mmCIF file of N, CA and C in Angstrom:
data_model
loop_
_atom_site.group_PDB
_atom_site.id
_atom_site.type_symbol
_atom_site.label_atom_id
_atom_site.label_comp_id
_atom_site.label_asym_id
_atom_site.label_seq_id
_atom_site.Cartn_x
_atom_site.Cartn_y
_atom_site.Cartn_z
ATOM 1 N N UNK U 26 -31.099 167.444 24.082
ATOM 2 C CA UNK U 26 -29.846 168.186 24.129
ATOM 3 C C UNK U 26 -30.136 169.684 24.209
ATOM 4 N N UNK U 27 -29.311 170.032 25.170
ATOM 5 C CA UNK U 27 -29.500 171.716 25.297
ATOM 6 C C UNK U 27 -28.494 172.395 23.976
ATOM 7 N N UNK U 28 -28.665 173.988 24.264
ATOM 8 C CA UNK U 28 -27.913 174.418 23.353
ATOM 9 C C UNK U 28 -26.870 175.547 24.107
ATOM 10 N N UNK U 29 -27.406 175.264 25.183
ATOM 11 C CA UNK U 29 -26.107 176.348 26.046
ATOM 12 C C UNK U 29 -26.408 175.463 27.477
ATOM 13 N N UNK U 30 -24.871 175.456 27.484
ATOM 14 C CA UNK U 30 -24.654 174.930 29.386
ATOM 15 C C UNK U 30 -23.694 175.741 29.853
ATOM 16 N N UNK U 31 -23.732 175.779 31.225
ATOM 17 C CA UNK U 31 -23.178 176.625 31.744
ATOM 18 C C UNK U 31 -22.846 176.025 33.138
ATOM 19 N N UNK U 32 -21.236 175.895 33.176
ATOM 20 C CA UNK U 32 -20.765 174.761 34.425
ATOM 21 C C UNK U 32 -19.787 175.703 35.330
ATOM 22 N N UNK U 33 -19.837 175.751 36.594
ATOM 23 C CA UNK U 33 -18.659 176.541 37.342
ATOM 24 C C UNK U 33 -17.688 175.762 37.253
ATOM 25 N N UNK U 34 -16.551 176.940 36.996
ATOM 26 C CA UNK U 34 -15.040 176.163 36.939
ATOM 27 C C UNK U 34 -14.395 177.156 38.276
ATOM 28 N N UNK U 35 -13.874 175.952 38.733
ATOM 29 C CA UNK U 35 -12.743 176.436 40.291
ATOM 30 C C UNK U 35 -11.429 176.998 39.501
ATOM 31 N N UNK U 36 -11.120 178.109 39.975
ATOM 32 C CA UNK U 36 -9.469 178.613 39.291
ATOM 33 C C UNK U 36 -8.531 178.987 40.548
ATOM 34 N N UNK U 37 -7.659 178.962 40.084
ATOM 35 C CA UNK U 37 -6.806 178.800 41.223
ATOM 36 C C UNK U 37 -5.185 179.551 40.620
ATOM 37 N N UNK U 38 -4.523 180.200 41.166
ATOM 38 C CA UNK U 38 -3.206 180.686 40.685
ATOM 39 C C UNK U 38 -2.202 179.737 41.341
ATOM 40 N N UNK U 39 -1.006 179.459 40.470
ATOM 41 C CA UNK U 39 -0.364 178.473 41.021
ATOM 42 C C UNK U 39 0.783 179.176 40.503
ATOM 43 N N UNK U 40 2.314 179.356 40.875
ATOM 44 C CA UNK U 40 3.014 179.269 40.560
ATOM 45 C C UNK U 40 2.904 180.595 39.301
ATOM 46 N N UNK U 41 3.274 180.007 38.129
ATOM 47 C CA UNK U 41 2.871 180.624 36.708
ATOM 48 C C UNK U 41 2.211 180.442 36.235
ATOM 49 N N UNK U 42 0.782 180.160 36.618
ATOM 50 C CA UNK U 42 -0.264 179.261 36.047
ATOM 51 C C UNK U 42 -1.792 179.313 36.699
ATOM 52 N N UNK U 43 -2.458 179.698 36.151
ATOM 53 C CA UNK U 43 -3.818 179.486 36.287
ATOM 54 C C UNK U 43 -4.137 178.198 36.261
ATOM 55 N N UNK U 44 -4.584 177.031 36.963
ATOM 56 C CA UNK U 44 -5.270 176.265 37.218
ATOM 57 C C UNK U 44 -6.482 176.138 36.923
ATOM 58 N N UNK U 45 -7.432 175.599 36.254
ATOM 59 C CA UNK U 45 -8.966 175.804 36.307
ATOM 60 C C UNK U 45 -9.273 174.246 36.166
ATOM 61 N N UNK U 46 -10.321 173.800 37.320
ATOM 62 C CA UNK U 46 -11.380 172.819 37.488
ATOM 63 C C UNK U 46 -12.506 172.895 37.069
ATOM 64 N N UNK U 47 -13.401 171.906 36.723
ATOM 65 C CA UNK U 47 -15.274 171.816 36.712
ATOM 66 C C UNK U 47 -15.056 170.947 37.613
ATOM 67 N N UNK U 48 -15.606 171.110 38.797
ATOM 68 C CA UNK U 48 -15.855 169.880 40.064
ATOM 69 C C UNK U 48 -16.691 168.796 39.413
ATOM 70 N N UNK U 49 -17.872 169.298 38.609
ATOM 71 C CA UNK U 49 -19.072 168.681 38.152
ATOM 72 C C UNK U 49 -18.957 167.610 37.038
ATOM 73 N N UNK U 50 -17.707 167.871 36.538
ATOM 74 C CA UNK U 50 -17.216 167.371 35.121
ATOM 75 C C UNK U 50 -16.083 166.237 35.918
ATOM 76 N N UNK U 51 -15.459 166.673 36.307
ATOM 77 C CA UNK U 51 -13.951 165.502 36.713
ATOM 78 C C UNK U 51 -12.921 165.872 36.009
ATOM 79 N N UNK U 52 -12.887 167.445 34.966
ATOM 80 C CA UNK U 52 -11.800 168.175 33.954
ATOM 81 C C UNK U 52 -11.546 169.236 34.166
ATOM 82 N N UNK U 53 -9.861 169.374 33.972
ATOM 83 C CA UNK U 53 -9.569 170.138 34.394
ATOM 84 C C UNK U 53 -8.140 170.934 33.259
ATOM 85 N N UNK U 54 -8.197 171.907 33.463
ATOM 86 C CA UNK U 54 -6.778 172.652 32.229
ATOM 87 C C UNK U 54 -6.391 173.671 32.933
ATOM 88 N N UNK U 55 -5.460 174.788 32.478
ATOM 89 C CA UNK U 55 -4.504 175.359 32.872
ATOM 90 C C UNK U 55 -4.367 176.403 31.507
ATOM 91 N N UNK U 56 -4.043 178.229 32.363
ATOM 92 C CA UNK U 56 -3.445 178.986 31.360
ATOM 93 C C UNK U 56 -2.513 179.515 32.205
ATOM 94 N N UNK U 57 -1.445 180.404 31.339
ATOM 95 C CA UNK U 57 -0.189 180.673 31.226
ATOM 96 C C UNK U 57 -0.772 182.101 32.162
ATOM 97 N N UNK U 58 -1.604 182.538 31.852
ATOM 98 C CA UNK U 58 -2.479 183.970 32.719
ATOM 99 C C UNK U 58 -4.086 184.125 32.727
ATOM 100 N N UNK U 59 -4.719 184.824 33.384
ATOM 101 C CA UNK U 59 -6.213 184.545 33.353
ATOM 102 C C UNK U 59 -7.083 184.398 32.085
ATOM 103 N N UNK U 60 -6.375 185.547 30.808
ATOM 104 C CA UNK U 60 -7.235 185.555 29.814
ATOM 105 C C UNK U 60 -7.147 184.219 29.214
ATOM 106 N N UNK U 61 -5.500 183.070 29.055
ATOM 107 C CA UNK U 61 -5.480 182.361 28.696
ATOM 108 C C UNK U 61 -6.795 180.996 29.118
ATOM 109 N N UNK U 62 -6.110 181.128 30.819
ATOM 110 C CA UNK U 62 -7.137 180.338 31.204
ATOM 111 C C UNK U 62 -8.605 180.139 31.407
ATOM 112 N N UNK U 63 -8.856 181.536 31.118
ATOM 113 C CA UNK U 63 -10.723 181.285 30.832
ATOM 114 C C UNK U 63 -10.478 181.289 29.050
ATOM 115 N N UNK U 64 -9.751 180.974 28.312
ATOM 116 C CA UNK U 64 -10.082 180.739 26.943
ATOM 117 C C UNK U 64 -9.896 178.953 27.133
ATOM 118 N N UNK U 65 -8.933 178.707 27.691
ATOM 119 C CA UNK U 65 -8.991 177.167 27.771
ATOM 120 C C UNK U 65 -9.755 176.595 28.406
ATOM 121 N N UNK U 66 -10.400 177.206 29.512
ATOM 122 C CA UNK U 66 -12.030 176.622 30.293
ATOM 123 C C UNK U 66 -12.959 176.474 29.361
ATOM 124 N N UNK U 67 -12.679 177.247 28.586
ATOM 125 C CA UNK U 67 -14.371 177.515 27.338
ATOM 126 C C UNK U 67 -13.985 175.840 26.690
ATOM 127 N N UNK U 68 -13.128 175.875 25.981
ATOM 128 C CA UNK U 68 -12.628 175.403 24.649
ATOM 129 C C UNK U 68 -12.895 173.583 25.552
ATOM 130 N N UNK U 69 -12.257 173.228 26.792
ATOM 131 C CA UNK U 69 -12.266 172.451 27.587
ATOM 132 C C UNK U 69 -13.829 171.875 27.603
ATOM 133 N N UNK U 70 -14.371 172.365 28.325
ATOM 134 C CA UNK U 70 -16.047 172.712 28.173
ATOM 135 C C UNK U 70 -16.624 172.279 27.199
ATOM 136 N N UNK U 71 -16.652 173.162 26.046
ATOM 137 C CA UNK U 71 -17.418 172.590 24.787
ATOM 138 C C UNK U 71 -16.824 170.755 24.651
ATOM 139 N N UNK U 72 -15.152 171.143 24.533
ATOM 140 C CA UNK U 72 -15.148 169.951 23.287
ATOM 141 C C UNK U 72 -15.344 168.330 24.816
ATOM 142 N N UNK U 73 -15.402 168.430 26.025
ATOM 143 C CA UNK U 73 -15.624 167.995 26.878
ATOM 144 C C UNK U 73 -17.322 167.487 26.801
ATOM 145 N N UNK U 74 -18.005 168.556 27.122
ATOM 146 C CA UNK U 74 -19.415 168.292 26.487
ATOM 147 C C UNK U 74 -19.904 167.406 25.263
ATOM 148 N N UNK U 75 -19.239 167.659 24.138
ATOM 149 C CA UNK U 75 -20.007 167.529 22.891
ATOM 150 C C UNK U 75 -19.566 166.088 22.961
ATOM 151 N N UNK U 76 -18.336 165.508 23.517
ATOM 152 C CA UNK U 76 -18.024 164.283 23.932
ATOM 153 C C UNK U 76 -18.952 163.432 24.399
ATOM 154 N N UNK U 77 -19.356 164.452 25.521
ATOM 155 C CA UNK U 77 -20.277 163.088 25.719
ATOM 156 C C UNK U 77 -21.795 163.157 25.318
ATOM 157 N N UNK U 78 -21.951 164.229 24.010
ATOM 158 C CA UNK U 78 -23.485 163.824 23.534
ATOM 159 C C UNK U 78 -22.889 163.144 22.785
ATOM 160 N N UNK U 79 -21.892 162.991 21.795
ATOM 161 C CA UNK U 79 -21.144 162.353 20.761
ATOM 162 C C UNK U 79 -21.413 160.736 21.295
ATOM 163 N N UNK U 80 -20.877 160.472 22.404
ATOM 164 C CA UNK U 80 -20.865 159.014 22.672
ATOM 165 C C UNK U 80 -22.190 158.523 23.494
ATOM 166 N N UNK U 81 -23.537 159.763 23.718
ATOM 167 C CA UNK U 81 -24.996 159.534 23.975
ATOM 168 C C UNK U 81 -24.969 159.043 25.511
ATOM 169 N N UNK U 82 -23.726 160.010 25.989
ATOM 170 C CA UNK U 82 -23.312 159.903 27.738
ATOM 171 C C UNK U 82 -24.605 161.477 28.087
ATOM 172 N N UNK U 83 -24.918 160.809 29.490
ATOM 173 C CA UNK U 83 -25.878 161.602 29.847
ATOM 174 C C UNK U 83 -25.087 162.931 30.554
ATOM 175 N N UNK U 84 -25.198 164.435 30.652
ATOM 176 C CA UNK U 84 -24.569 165.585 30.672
ATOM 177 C C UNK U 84 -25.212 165.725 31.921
ATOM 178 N N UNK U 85 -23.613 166.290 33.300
ATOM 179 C CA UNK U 85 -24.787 166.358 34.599
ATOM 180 C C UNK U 85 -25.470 167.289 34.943
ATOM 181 N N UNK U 86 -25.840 167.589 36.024
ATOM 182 C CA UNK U 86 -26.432 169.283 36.100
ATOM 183 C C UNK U 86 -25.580 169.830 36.566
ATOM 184 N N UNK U 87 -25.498 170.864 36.919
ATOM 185 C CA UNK U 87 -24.591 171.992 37.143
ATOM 186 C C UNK U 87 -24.495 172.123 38.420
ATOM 187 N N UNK U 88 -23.970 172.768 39.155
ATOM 188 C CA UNK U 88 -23.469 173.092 40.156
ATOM 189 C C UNK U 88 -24.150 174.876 40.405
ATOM 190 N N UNK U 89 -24.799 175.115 41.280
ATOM 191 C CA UNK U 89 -25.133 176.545 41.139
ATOM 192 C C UNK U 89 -23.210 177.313 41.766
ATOM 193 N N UNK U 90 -23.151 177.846 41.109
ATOM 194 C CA UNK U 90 -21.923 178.733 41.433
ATOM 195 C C UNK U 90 -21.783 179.037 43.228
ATOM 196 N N UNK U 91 -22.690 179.243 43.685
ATOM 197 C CA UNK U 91 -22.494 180.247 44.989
ATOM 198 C C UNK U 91 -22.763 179.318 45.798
ATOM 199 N N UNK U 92 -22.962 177.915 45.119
ATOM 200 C CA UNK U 92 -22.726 176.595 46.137
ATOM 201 C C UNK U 92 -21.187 175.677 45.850
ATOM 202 N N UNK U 93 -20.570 176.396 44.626
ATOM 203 C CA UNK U 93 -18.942 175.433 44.851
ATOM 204 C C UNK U 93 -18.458 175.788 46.322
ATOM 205 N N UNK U 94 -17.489 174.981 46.729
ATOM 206 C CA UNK U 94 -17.168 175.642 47.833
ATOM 207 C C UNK U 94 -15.605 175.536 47.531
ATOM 208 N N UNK U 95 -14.695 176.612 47.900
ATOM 209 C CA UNK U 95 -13.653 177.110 47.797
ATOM 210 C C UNK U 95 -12.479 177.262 48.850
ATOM 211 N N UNK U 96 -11.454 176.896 48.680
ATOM 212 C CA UNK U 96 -10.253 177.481 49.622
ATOM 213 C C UNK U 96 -9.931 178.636 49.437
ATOM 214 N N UNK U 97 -8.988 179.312 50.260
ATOM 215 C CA UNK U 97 -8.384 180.492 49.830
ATOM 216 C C UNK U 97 -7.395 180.526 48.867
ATOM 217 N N UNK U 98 -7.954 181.569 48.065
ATOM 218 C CA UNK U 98 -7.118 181.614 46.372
ATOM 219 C C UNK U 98 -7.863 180.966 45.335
ATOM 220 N N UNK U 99 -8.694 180.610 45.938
ATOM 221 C CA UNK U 99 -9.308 179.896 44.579
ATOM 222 C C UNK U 99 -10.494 180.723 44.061
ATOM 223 N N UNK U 100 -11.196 180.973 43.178
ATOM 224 C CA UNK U 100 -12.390 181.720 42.654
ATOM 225 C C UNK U 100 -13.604 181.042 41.836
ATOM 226 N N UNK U 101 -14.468 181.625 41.478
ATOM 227 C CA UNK U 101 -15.233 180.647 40.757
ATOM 228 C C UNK U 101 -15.998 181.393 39.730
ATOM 229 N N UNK U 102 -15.859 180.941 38.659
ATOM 230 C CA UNK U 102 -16.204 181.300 37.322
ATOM 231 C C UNK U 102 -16.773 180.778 36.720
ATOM 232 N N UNK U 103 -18.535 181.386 36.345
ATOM 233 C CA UNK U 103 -19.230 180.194 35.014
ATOM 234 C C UNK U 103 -19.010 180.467 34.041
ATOM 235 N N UNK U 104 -18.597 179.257 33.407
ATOM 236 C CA UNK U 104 -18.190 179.061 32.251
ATOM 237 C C UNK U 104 -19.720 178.524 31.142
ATOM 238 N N UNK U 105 -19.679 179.337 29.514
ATOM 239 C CA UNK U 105 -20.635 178.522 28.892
ATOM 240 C C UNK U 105 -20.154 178.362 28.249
ATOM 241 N N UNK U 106 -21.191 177.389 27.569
ATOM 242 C CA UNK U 106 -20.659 176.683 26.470
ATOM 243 C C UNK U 106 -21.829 176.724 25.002
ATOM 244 N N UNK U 107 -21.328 176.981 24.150
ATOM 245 C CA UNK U 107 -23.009 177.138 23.296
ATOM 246 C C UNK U 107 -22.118 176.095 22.594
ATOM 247 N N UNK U 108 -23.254 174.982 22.440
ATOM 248 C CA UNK U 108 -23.358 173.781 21.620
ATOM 249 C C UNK U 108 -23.224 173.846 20.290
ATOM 250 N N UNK U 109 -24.391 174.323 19.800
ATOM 251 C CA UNK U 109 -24.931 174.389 18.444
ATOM 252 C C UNK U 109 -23.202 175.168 17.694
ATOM 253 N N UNK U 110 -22.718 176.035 17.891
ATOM 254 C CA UNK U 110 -21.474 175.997 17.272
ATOM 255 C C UNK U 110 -20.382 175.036 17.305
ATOM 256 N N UNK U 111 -20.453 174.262 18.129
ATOM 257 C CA UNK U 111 -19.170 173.461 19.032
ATOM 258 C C UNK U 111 -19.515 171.834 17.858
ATOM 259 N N UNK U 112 -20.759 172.012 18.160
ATOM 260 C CA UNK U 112 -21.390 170.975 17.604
ATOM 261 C C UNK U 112 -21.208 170.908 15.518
ATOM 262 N N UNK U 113 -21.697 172.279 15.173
ATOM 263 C CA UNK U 113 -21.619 172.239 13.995
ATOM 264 C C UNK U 113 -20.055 172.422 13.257
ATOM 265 N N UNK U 114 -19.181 172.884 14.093
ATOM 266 C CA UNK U 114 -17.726 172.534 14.170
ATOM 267 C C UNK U 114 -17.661 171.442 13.872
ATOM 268 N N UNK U 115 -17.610 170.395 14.986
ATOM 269 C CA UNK U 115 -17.106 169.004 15.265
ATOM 270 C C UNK U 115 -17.736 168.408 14.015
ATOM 271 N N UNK U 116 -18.906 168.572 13.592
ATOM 272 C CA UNK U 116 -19.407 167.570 12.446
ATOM 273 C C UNK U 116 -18.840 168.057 11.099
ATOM 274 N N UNK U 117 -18.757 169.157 11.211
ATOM 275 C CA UNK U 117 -17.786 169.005 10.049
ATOM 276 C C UNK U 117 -16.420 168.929 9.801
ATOM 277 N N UNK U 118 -15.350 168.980 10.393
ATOM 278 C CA UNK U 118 -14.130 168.501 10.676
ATOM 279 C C UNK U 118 -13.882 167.363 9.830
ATOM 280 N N UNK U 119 -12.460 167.205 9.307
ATOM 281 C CA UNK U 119 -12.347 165.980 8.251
ATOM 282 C C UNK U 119 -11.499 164.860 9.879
ATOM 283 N N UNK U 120 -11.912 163.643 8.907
ATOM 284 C CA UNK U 120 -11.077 162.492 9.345
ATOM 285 C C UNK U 120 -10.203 161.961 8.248
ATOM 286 N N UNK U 121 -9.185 161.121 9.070
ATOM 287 C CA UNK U 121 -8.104 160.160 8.116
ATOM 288 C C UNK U 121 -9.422 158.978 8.279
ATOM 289 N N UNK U 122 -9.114 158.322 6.687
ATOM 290 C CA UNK U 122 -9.630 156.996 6.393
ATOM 291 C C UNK U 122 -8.641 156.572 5.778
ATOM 292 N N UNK U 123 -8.238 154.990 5.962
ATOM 293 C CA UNK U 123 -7.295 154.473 5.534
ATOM 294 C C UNK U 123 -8.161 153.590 4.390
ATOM 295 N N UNK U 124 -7.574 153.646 3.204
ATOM 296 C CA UNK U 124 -8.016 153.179 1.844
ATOM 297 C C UNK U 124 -7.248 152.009 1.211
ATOM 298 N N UNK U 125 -7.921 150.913 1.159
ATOM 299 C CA UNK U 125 -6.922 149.727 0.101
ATOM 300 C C UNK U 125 -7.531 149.868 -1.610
ATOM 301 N N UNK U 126 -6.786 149.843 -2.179
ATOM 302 C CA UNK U 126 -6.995 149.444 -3.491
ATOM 303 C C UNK U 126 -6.063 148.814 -4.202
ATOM 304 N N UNK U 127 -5.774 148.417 -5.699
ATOM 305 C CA UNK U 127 -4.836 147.645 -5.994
ATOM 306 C C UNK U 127 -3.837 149.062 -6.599
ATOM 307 N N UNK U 128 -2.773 147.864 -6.400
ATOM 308 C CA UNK U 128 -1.420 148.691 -6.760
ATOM 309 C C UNK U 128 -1.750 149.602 -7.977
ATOM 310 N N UNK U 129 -2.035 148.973 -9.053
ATOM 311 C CA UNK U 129 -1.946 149.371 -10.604
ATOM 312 C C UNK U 129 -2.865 150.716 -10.199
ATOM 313 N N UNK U 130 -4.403 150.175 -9.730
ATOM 314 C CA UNK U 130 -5.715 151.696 -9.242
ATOM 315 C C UNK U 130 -4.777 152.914 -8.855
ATOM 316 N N UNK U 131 -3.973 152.473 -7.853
ATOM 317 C CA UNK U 131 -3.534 153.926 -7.069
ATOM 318 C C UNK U 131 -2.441 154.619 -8.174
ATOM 319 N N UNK U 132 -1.867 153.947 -8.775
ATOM 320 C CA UNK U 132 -0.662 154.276 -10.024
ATOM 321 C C UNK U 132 -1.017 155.137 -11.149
ATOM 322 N N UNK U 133 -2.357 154.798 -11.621
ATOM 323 C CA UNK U 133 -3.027 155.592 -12.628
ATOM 324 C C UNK U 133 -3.821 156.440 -12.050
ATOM 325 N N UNK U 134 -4.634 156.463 -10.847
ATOM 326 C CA UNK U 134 -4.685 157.689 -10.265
ATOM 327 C C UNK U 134 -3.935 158.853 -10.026
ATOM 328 N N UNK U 135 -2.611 158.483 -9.522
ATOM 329 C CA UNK U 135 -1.907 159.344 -8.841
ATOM 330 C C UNK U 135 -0.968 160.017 -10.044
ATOM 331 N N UNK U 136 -1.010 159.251 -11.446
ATOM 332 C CA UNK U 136 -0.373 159.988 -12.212
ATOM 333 C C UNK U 136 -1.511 160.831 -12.873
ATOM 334 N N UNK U 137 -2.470 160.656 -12.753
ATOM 335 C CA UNK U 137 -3.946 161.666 -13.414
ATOM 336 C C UNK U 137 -4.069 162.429 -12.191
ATOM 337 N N UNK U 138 -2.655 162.793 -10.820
ATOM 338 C CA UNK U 138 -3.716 163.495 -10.296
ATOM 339 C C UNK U 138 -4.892 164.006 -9.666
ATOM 340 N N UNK U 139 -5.140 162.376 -9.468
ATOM 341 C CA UNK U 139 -6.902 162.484 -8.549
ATOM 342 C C UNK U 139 -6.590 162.484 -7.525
ATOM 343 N N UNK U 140 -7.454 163.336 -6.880
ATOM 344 C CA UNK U 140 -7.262 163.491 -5.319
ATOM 345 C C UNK U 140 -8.379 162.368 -4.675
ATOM 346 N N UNK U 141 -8.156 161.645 -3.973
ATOM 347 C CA UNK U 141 -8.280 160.272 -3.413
ATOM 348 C C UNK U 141 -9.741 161.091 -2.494
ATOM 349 N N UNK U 142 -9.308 161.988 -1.991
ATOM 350 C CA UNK U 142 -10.149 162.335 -0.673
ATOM 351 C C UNK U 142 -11.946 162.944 -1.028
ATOM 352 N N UNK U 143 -11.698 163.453 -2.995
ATOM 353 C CA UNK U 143 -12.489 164.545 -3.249
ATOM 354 C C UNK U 143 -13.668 163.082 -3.897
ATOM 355 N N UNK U 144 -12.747 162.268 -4.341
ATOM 356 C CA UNK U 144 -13.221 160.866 -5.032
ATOM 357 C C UNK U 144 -14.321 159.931 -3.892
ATOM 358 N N UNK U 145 -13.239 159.829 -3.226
ATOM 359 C CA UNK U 145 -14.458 159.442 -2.242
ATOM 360 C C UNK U 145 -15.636 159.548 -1.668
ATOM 361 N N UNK U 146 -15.559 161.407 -1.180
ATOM 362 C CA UNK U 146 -16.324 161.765 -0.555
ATOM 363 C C UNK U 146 -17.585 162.144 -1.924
ATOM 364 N N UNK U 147 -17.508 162.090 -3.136
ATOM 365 C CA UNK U 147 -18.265 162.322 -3.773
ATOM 366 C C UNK U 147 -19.143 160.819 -4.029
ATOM 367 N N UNK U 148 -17.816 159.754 -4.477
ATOM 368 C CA UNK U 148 -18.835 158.387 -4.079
ATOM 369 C C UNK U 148 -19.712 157.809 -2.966
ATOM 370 N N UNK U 149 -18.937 158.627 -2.120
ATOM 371 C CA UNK U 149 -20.085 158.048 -0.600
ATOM 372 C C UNK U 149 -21.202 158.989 -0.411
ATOM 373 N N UNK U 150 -21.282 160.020 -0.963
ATOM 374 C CA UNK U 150 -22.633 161.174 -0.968
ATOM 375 C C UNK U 150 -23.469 160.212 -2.340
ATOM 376 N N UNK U 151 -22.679 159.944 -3.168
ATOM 377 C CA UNK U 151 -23.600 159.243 -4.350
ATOM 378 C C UNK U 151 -24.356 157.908 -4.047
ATOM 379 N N UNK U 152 -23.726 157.745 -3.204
ATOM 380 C CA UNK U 152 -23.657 156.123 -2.730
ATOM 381 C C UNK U 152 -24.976 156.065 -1.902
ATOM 382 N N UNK U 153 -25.322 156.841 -0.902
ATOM 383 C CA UNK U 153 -26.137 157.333 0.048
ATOM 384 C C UNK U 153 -27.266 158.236 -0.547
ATOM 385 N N UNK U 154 -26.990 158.818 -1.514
ATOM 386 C CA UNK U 154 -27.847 159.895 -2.395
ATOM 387 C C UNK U 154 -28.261 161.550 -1.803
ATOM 388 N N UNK U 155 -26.701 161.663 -1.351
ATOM 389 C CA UNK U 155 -26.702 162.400 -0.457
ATOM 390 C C UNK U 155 -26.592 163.706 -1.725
ATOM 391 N N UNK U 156 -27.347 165.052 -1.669
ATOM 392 C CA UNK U 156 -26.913 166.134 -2.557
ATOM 393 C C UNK U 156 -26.415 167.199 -1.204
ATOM 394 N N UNK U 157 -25.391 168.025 -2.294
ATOM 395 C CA UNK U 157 -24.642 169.167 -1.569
ATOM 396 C C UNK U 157 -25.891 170.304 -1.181
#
């Protein structure tokens, strides 16, 4: 895994709207004006990428820029992406877990107040022997 990629995105003005493509990718988003839309190329990019190291999909090569080829109105912009933040983001991010226990468990919890989420995550670090 790299730690910076860097993919040309096709942009295009439409209407009220910036358009932006990665030919290389098959994704594509849209801003309201340019600054928008090269913030949503980035953001597109990373969480697009980290997708597919996430699911251990192979990442393609790039496209050299001054080989996209273009209509009129359209432009071309490389976009990067640095991983190692995108990445250390995504892993830490919480998820929903859905929890069974018995009626009475959750009753005396919830009148003591325990937070379900802090309980857990401390039993499953204990569980694993995981330290902070």
């Amino acid at each position: 895994m790299k730690d910076k990629y860097t993919f040309p995105a096709v942009f295009e003005r439409e209407e009220n709207q910036y358009c932006v493509n990665f030919p290389d990718l098959g994704c594509a988003t849209f801003g309201d004006n340019l600054d928008e839309a090269m913030y949503m190329a980035k953001d597109l990019l990373e969480g697009y990428l980290w997708g597919l190291e996430d699911e251990g999909e192979k990442i393609p090569a790039a496209t050299n820029p001054e080989d996209v080829k273009v209509t009129k109105g359209q432009f071309v912009v490389p976009i990067t992406a640095h991983m190692v933040d995108i990445r250390n983001e995504m892993m830490n991010k919480s998820v929903n877990k859905n929890v069974t226990l018995p009626r009475w468990l959750n009753k005396i919890a919830e009148e003591n107040k325990i937070n379900f989420s802090q309980v857990l995550q401390s039993a499953i670090k204990e569980r694993l022997n995981i330290r902070n």
